[in-house]
Structures are given as C-alpha cells and as structure tokens.
mmCIF file with all atom_site columns, C-alpha atoms and ligand atoms in Angstrom:
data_model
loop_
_atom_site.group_PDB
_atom_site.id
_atom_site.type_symbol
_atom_site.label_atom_id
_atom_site.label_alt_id
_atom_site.label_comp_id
_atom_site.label_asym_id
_atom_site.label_entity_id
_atom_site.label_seq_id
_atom_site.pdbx_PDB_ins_code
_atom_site.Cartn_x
_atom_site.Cartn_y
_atom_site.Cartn_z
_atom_site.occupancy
_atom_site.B_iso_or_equiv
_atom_site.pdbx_formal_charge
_atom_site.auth_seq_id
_atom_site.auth_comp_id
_atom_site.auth_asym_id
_atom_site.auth_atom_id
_atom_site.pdbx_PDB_model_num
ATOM   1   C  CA  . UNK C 1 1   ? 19.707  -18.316 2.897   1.00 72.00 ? 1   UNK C CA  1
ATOM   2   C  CA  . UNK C 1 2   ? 17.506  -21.862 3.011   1.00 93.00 ? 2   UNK C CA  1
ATOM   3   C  CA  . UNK C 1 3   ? 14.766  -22.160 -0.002  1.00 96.00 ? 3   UNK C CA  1
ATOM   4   C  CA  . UNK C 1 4   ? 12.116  -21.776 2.517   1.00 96.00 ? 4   UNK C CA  1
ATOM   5   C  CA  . UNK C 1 5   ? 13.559  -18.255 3.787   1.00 96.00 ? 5   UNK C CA  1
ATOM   6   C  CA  . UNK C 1 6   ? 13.933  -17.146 -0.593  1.00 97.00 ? 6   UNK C CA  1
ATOM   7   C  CA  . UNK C 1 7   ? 10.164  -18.664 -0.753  1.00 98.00 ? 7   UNK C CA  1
ATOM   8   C  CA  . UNK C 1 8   ? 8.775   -16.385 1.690   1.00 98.00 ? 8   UNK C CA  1
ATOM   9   C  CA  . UNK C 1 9   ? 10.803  -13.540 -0.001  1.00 97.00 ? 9   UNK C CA  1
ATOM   10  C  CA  . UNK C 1 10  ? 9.375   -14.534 -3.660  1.00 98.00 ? 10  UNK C CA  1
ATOM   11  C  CA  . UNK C 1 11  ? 5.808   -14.567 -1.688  1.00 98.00 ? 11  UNK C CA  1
ATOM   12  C  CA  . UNK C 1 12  ? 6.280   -11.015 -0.034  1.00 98.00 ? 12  UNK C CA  1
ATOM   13  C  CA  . UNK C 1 13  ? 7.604   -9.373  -3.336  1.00 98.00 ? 13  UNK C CA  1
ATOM   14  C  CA  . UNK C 1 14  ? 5.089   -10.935 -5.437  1.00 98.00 ? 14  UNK C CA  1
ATOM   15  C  CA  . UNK C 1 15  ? 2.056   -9.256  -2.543  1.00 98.00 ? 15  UNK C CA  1
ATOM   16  C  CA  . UNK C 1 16  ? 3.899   -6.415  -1.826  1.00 98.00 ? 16  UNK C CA  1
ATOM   17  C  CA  . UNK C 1 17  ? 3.665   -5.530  -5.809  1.00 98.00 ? 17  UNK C CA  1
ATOM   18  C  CA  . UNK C 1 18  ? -0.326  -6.402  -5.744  1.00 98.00 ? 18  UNK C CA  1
ATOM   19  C  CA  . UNK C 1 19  ? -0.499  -4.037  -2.850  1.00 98.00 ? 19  UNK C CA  1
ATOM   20  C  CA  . UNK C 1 20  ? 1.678   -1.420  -4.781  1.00 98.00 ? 20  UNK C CA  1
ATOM   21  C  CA  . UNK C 1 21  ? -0.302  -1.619  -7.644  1.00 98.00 ? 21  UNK C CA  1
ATOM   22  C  CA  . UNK C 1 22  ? -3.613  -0.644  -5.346  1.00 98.00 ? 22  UNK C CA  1
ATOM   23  C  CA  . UNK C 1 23  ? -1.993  2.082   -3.391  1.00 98.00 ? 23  UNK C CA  1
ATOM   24  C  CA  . UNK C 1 24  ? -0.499  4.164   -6.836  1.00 98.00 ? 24  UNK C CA  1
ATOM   25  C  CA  . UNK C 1 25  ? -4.079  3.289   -8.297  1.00 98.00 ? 25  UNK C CA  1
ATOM   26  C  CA  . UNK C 1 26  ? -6.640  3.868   -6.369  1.00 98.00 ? 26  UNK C CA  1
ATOM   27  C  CA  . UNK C 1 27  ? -6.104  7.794   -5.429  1.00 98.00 ? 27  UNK C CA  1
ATOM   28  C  CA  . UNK C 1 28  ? -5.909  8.067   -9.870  1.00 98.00 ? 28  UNK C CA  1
ATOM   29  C  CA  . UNK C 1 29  ? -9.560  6.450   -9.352  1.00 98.00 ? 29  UNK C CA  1
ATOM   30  C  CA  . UNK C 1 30  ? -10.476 8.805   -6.687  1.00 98.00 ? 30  UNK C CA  1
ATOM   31  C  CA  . UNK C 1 31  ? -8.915  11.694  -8.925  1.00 98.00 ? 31  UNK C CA  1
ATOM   32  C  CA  . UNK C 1 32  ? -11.398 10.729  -12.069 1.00 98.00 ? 32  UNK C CA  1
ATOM   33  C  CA  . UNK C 1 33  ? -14.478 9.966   -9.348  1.00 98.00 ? 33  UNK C CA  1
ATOM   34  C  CA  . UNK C 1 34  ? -13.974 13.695  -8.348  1.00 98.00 ? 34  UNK C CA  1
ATOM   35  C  CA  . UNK C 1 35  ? -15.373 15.200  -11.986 1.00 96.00 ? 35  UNK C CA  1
ATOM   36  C  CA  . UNK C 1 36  ? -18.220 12.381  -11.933 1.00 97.00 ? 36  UNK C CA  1
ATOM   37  C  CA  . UNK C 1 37  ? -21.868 13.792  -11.480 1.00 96.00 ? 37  UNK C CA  1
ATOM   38  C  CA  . UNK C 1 38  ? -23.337 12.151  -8.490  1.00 96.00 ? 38  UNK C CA  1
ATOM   39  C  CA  . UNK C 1 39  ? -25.227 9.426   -9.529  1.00 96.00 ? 39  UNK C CA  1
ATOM   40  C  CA  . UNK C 1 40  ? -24.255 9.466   -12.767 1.00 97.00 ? 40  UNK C CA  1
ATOM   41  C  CA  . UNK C 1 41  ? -23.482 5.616   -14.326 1.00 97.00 ? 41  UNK C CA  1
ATOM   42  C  CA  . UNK C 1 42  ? -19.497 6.855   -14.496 1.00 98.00 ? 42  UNK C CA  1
ATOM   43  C  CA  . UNK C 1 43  ? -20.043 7.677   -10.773 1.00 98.00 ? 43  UNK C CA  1
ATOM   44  C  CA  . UNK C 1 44  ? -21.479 4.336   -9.812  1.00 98.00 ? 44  UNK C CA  1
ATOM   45  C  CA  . UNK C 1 45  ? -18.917 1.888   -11.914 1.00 98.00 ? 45  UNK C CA  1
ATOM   46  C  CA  . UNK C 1 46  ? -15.868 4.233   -10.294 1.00 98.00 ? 46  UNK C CA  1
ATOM   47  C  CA  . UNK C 1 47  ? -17.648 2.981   -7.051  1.00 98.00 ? 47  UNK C CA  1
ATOM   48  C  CA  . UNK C 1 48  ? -17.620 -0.594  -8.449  1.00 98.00 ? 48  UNK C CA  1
ATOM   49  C  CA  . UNK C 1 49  ? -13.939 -0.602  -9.469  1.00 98.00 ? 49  UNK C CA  1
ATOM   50  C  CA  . UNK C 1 50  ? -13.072 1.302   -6.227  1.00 98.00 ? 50  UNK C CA  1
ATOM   51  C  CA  . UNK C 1 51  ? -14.502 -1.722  -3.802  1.00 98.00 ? 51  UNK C CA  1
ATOM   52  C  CA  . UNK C 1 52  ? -13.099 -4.682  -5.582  1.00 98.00 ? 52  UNK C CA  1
ATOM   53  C  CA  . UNK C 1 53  ? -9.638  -3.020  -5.851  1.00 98.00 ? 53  UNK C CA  1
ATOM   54  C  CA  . UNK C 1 54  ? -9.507  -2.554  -2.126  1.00 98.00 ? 54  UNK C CA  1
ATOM   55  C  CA  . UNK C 1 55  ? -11.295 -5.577  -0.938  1.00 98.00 ? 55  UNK C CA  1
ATOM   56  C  CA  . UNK C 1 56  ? -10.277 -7.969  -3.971  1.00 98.00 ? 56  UNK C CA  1
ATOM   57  C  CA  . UNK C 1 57  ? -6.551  -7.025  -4.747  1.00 98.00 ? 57  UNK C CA  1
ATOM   58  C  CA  . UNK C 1 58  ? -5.453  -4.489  -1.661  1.00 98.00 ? 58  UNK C CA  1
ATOM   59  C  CA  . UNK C 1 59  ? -7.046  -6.161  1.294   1.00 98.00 ? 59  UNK C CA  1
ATOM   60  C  CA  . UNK C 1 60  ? -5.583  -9.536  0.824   1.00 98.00 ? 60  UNK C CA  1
ATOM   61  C  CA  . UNK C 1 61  ? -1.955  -8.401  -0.438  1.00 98.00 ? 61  UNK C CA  1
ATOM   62  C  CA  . UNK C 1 62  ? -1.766  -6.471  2.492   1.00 98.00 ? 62  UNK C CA  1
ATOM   63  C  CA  . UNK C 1 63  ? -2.049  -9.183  4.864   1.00 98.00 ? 63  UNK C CA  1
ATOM   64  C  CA  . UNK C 1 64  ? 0.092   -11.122 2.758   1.00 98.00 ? 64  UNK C CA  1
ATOM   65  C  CA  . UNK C 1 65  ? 3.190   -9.115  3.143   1.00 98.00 ? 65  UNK C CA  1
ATOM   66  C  CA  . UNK C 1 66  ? 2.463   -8.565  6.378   1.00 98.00 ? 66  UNK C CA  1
ATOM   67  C  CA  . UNK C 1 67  ? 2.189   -12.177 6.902   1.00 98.00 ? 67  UNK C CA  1
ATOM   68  C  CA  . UNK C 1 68  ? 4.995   -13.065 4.816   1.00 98.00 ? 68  UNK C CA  1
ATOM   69  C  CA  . UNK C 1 69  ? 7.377   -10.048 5.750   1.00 97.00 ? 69  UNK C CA  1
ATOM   70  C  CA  . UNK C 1 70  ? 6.913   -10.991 9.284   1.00 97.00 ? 70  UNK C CA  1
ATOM   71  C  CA  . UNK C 1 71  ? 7.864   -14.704 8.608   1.00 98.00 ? 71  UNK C CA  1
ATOM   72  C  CA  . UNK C 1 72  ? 11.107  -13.472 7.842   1.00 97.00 ? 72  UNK C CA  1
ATOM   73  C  CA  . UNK C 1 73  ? 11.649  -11.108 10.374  1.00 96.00 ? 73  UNK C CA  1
ATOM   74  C  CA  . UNK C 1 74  ? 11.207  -14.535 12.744  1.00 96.00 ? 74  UNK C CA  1
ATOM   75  C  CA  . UNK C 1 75  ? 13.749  -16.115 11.010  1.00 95.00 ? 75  UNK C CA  1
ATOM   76  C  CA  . UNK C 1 76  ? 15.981  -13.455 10.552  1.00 94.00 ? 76  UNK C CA  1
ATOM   77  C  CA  . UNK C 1 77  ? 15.880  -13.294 14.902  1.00 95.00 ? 77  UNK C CA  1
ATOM   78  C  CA  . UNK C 1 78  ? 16.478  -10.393 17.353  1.00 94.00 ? 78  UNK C CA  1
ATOM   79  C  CA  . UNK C 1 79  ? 20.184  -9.778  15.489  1.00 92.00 ? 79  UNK C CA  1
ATOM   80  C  CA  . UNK C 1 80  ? 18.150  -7.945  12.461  1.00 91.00 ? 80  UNK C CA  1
ATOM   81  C  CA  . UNK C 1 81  ? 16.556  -5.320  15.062  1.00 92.00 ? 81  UNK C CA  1
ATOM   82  C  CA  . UNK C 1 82  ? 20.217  -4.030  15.281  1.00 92.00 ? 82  UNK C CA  1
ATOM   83  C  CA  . UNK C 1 83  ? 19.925  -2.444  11.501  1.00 92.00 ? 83  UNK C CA  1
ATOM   84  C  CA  . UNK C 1 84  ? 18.667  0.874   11.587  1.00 94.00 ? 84  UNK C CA  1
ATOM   85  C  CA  . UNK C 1 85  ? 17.228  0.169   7.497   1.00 94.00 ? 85  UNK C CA  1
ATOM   86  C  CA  . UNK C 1 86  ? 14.849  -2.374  9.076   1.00 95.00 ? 86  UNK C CA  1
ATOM   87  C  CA  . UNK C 1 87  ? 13.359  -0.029  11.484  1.00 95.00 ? 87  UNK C CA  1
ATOM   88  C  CA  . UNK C 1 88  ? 12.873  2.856   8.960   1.00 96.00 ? 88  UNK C CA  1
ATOM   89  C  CA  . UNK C 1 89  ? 11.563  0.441   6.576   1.00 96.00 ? 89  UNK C CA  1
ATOM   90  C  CA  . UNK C 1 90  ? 9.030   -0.574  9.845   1.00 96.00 ? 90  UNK C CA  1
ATOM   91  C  CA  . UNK C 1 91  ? 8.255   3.501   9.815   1.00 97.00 ? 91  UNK C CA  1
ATOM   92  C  CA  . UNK C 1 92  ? 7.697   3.697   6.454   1.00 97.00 ? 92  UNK C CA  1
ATOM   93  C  CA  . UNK C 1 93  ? 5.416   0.460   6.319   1.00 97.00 ? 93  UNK C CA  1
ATOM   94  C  CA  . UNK C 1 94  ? 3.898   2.470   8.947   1.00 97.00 ? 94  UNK C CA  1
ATOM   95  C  CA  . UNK C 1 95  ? 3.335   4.945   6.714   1.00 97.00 ? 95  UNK C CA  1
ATOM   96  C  CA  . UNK C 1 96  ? 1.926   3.299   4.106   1.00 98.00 ? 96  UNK C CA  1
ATOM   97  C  CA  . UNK C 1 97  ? -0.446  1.152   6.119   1.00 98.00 ? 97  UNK C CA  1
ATOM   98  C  CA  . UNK C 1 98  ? -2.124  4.517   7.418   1.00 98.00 ? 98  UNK C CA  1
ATOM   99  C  CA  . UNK C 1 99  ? -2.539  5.592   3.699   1.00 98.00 ? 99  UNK C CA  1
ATOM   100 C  CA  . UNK C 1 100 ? -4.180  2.410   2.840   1.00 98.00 ? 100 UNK C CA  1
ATOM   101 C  CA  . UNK C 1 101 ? -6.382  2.642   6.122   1.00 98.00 ? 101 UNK C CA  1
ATOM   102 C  CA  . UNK C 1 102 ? -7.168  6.396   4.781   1.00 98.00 ? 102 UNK C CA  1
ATOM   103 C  CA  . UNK C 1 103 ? -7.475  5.654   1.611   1.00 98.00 ? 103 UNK C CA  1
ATOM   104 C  CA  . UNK C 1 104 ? -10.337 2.754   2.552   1.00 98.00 ? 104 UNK C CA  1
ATOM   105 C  CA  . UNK C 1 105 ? -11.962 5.662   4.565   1.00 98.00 ? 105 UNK C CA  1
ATOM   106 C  CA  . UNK C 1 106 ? -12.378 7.900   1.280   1.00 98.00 ? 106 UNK C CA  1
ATOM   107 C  CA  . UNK C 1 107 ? -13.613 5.214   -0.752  1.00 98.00 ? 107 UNK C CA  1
ATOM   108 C  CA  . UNK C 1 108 ? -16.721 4.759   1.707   1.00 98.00 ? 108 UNK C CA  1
ATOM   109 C  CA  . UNK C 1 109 ? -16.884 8.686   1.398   1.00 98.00 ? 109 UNK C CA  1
ATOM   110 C  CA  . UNK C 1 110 ? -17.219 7.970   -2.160  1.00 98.00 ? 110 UNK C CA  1
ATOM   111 C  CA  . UNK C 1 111 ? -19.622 5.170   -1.895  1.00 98.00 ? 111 UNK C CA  1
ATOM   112 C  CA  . UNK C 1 112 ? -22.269 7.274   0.361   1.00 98.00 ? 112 UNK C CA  1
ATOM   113 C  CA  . UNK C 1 113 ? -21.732 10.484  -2.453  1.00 98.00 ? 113 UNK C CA  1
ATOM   114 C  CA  . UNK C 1 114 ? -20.266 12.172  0.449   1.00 97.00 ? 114 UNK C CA  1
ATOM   115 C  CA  . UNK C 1 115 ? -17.040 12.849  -0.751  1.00 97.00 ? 115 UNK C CA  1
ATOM   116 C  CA  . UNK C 1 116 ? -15.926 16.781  -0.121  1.00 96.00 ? 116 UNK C CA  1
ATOM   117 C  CA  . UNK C 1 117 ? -12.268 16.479  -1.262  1.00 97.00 ? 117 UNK C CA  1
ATOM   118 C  CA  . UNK C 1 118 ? -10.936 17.796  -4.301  1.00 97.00 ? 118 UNK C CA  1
ATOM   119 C  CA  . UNK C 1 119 ? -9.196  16.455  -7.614  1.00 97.00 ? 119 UNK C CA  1
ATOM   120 C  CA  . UNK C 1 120 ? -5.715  18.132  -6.523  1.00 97.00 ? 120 UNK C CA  1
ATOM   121 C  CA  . UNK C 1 121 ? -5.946  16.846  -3.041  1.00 98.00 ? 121 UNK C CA  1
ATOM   122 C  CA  . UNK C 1 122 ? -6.058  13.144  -4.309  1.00 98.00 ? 122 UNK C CA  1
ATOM   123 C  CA  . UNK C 1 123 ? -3.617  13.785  -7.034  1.00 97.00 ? 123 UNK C CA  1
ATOM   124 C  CA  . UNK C 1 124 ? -0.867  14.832  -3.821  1.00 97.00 ? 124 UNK C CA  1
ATOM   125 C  CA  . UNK C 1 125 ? -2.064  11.906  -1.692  1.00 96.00 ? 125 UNK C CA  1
ATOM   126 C  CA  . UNK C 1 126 ? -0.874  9.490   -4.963  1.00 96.00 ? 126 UNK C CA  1
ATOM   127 C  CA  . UNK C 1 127 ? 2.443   11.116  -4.363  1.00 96.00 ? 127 UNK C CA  1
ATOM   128 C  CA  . UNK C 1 128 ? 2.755   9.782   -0.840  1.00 97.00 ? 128 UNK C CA  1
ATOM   129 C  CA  . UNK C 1 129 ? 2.853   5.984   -1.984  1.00 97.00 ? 129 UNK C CA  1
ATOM   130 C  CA  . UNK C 1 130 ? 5.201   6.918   -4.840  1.00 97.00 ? 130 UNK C CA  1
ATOM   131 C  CA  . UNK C 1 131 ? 7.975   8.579   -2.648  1.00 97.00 ? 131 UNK C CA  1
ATOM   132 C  CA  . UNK C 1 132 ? 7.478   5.769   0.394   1.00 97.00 ? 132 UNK C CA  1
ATOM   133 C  CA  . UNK C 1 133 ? 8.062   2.870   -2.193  1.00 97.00 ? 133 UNK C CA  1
ATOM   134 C  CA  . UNK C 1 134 ? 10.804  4.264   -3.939  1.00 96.00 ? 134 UNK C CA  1
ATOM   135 C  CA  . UNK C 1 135 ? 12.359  5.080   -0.320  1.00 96.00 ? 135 UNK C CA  1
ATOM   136 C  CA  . UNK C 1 136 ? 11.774  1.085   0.950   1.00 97.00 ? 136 UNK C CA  1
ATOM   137 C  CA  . UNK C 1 137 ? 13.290  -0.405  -2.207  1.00 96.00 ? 137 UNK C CA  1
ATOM   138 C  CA  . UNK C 1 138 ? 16.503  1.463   -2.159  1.00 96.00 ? 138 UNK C CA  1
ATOM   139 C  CA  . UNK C 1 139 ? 16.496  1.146   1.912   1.00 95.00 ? 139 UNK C CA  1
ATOM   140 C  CA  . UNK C 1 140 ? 16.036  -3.033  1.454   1.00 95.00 ? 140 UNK C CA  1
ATOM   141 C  CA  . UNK C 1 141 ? 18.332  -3.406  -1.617  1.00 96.00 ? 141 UNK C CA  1
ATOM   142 C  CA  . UNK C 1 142 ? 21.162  -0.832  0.146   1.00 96.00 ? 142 UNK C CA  1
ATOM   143 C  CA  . UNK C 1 143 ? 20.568  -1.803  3.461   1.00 92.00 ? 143 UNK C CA  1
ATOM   144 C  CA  . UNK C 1 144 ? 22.447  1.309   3.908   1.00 89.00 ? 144 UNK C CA  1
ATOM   145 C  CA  . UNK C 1 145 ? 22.647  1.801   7.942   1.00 90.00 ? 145 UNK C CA  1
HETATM 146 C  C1  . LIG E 2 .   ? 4.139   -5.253  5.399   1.00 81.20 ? 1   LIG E C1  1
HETATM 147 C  C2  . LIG E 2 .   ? 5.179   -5.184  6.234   1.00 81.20 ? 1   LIG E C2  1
HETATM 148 C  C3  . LIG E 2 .   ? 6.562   -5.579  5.789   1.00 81.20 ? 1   LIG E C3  1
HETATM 149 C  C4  . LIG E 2 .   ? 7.439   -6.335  6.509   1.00 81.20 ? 1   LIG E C4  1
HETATM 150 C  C5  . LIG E 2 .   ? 7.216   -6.889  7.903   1.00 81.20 ? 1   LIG E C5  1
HETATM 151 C  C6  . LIG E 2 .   ? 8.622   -6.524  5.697   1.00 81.20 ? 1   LIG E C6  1
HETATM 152 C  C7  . LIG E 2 .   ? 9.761   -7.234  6.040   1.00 81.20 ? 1   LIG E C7  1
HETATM 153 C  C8  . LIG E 2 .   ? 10.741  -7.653  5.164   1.00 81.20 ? 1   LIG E C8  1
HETATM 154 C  C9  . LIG E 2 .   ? 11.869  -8.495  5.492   1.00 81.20 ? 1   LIG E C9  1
HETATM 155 C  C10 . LIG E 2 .   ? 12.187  -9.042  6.881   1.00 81.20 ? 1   LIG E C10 1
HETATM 156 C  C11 . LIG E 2 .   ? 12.595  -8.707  4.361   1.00 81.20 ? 1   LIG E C11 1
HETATM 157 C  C12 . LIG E 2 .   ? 13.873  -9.559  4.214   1.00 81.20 ? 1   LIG E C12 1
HETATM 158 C  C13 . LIG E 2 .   ? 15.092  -8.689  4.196   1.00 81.20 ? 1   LIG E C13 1
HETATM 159 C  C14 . LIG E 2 .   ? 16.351  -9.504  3.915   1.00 81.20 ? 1   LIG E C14 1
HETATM 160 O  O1  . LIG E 2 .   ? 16.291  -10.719 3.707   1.00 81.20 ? 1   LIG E O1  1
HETATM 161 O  O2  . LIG E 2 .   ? 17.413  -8.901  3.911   1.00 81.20 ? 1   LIG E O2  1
HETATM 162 C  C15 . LIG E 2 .   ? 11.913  -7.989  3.289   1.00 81.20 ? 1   LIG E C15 1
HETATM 163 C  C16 . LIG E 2 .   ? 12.345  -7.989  1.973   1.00 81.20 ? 1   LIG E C16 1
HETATM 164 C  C17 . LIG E 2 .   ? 11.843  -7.165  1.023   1.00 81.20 ? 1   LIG E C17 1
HETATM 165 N  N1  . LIG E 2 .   ? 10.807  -6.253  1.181   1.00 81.20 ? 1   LIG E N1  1
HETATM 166 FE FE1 . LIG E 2 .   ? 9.603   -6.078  2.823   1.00 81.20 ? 1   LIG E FE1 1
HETATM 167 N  N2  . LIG E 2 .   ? 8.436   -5.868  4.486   1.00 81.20 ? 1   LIG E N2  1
HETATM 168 C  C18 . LIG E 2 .   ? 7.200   -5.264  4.511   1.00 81.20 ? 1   LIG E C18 1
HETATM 169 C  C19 . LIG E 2 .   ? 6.659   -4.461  3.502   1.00 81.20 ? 1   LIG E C19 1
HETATM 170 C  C20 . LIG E 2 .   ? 7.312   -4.137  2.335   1.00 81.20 ? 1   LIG E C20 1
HETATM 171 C  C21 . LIG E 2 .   ? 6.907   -3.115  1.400   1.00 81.20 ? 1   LIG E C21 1
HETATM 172 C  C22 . LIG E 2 .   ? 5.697   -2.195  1.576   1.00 81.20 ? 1   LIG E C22 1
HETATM 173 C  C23 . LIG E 2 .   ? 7.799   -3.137  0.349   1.00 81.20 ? 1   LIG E C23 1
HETATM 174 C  C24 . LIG E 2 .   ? 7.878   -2.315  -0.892  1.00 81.20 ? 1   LIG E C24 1
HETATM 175 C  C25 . LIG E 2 .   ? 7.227   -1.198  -1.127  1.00 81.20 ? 1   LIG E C25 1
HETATM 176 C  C26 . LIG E 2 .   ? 8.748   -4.182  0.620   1.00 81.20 ? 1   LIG E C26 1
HETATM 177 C  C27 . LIG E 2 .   ? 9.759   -4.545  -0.232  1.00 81.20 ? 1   LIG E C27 1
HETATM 178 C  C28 . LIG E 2 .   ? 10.652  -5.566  0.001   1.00 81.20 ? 1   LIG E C28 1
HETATM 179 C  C29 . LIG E 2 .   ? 11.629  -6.073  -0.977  1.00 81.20 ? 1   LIG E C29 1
HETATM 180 C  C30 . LIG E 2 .   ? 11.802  -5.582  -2.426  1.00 81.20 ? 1   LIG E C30 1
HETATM 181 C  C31 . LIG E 2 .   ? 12.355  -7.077  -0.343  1.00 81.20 ? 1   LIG E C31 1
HETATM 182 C  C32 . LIG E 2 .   ? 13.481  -7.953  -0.933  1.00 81.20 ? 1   LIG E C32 1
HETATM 183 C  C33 . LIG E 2 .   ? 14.815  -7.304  -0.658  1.00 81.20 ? 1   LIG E C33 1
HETATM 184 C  C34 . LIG E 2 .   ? 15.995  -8.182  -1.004  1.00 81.20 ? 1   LIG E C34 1
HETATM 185 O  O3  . LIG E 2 .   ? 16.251  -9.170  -0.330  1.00 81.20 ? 1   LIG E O3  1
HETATM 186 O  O4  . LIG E 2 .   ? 16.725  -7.864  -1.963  1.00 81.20 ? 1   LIG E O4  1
HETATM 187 N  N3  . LIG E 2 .   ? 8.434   -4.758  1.843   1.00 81.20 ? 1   LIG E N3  1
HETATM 188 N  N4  . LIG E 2 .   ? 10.807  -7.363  3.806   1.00 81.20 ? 1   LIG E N4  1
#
C-alpha cells in the first residue's frame, strides 16, 4: 500500500470516529431532552448542543468518510467489488447513513417542541449505531468473506 492510499485511510478513521462519536451521542441527548419542560432553559441549551453536534462535528465527518472512504474504493478498482465484506460494509454504511438522516429529522422535532417520542424509544435507537459499528470494524479488520 503507497503513503497516499495509508493517508486517506488515517483521514477516514480519524472522520469516521468524529462521526461515531455523534451517532452514539446524540440519541443520549435526545434521551435527557425527553424529561426537559418545554421551554425550560435545560430544554433550549439541549437544543443548542443538539445543532452544533450535527451541523459542527456530524455533518462534516460524514462527508469526510464518505469522501475519503470512496477515494479508496477508486484505488482499490473494480477487483475489491468481488469481496462480499465490502458490500455488507456498503449495507451497513447504508444503515447508518439513514440513522444519521433520521436522527437530523428528530432534532428539528426537538427544535420546533414538537417532539412526541419517548425516553425508551431513543434509548433503543442508540443501540442501532452501537451494534452497526461494532459489526463494520470486525467486517474491515476480518475481511471475513
Ligand atoms: C462512509 C462510507 C464508507 C466507505 C465508502 C468506506 C470505505 C472503506 C474502504 C475502501 C476502506 C479500505 C479497506 C482496505 O484497505 O482494506 C475502509 C477502511 C476502513 N473503514 Fe471504512 N468506509 C466507510 C465508512 C466506514 C464506517 C462507518 C466505519 C466504522 C464504523 C469504517 C471503518 C473503517 C476502518 C476501521 C477501516 C480501516 C480498516 C483497515 O485497513 O484495517 N468505515 N473503508
């Protein structure tokens, strides 16, 4: 593998963590918002900390490993299509792409007080994260199939 390949590698492990980070956090946000009283000053600063996680950290890092996971995938060429880990680790990036698109949805739910999902529902949805990143890491570090 050339440096430039292992640089785009150090740049999509470094994003993908940022975006990690975001997806296991912001449902525990959503999870504490739940008990605030509308309107409340706890309510408002949960909305704060809400919108610059997803548009300061999870926003960006998300592109990056797109960007930078894709970079690869060019230079790895049409051979790497043949491994059936890279296209379940393409389904589960699936996956957690829709959570983050879902999980931007509830935080505007949030922001308008309009939220009408409960405590337990958002402490299952930061399951879904968990059990898709611990599947991807063992799936890119085995590359089992
Ligand atoms: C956003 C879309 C993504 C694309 C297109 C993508 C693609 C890739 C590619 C092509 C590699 C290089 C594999 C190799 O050199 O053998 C890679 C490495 C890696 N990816 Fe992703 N990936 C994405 C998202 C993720 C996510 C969400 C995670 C973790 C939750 C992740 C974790 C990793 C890790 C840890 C490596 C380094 C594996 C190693 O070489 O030991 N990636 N990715």
């Amino acid at each position: 593998m050339d440096n430039l390949y292992l640089t785009y590698k150090v740049v999509h492990v470094i994003s993908v963590i940022s975006w990690m980070a975001g997806l296991l956090y912001l449902p525990r946000l959503f999870v504490y918002h739940c008990s605030a009283d509308i309107g409340s000053d706890k309510s408002e600063t949960f909305k704060i900390m809400e919108r610059r996680l997803l548009r300061g950290i999870m926003n960006p890092a998300m592109i990056v490993s797109y960007i930078f996971g894709i970079l690869m995938l060019l230079e790895l060429g049409e051979a790497v299509w043949k491994m059936v880990w890279i296209q379940v680790k393409v389904l589960c990036v699936f996956g957690m792409t829709i959570m983050h698109l879902k999980m931007g949805k509830w935080r505007k739910e949030f922001e308008n007080d309009k939220n009408t999902r409960s405590e337990k529902f958002f402490r299952v949805i930061n399951e879904v994260p968990t059990v898709l990143m611990i599947f991807v890491v063992f799936l890119v570090i085995f590359q089992p199939f």
